[in-house]
PDB file of C-alpha atoms in Angstrom:
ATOM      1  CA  UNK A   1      72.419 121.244  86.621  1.00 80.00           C
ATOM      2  CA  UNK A   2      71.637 122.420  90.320  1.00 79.00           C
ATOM      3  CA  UNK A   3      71.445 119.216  91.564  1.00 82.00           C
ATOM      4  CA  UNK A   4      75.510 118.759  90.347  1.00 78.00           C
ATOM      5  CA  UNK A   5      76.439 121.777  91.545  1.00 80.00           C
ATOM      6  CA  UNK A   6      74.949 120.637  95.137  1.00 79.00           C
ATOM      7  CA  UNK A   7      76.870 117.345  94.869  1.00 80.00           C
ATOM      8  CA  UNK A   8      80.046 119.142  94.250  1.00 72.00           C
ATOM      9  CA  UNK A   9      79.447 121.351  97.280  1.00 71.00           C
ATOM     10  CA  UNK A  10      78.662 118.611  99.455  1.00 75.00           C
ATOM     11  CA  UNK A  11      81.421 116.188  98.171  1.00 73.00           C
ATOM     12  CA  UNK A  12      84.320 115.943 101.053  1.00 72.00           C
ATOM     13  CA  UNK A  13      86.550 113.308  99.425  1.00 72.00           C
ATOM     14  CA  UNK A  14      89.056 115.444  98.000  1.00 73.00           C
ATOM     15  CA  UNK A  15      89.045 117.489 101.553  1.00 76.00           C
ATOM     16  CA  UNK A  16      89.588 114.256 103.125  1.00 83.00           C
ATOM     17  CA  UNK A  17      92.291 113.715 101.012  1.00 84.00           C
ATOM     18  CA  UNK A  18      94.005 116.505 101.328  1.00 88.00           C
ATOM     19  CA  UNK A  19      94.197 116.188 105.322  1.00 90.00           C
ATOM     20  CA  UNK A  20      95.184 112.571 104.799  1.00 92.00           C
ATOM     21  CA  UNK A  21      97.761 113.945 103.063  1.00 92.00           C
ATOM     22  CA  UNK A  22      98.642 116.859 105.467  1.00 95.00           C
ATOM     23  CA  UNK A  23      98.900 114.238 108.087  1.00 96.00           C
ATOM     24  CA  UNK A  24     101.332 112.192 105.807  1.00 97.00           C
ATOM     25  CA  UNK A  25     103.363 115.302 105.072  1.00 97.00           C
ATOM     26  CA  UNK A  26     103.851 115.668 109.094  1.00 97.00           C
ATOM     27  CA  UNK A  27     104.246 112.141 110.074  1.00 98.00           C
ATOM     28  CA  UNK A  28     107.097 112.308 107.868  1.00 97.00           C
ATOM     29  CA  UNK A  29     108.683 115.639 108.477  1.00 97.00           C
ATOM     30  CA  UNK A  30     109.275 113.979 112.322  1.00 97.00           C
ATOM     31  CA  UNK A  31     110.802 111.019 111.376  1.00 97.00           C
ATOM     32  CA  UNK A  32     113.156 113.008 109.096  1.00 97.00           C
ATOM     33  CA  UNK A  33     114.156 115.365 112.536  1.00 97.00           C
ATOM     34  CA  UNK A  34     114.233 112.308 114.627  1.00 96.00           C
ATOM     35  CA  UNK A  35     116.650 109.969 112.100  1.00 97.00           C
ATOM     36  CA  UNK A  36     118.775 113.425 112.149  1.00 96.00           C
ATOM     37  CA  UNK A  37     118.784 113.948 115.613  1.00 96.00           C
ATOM     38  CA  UNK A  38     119.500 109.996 116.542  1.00 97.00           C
ATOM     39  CA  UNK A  39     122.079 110.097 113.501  1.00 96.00           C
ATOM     40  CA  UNK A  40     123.982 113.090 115.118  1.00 96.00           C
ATOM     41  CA  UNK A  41     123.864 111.273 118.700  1.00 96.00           C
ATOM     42  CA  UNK A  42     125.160 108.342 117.073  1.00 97.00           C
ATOM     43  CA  UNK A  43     127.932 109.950 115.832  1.00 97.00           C
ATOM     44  CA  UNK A  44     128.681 111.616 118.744  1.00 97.00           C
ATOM     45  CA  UNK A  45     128.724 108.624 120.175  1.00 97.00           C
ATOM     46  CA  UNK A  46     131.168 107.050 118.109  1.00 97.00           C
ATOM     47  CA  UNK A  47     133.716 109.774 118.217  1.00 96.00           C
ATOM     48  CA  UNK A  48     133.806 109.328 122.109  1.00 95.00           C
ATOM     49  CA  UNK A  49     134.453 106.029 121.739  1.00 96.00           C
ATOM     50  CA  UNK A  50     137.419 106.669 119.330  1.00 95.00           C
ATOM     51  CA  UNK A  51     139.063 109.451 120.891  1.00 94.00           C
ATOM     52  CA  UNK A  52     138.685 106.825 124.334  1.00 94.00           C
ATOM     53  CA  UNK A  53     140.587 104.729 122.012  1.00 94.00           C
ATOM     54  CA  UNK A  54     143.567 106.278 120.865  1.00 92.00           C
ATOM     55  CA  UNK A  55     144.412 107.875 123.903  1.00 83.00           C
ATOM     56  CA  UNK A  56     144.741 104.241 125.496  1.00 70.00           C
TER      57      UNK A  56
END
């Protein structure tokens, strides 16, 4: 029984998941803010080249 309980302590695979999926979590949270941010500049875009447009 000790010898399962000192696997279990020693056993790092569900840490390693865990980061793994810490490091998803983030990866993903920046490409959210970055599609927002290049949306939004987009957009800005567009409406500069409209208003260029109708007052021509």
């Amino acid at each position: 029984m000790a010898n399962l309980i000192a696997r279990f302590v020693k056993d790092e695979s569900g840490a390693t998941a865990i980061e793994y999926g810490l490091i998803a979590a983030l990866i993903a949270l920046a490409i959210m803010v970055g599609a927002g941010q290049l949306g939004n500049s987009i957009n800005q875009k567009f409406k500069d080249i409209s208003s260029t447009l109708n007052g021509a």
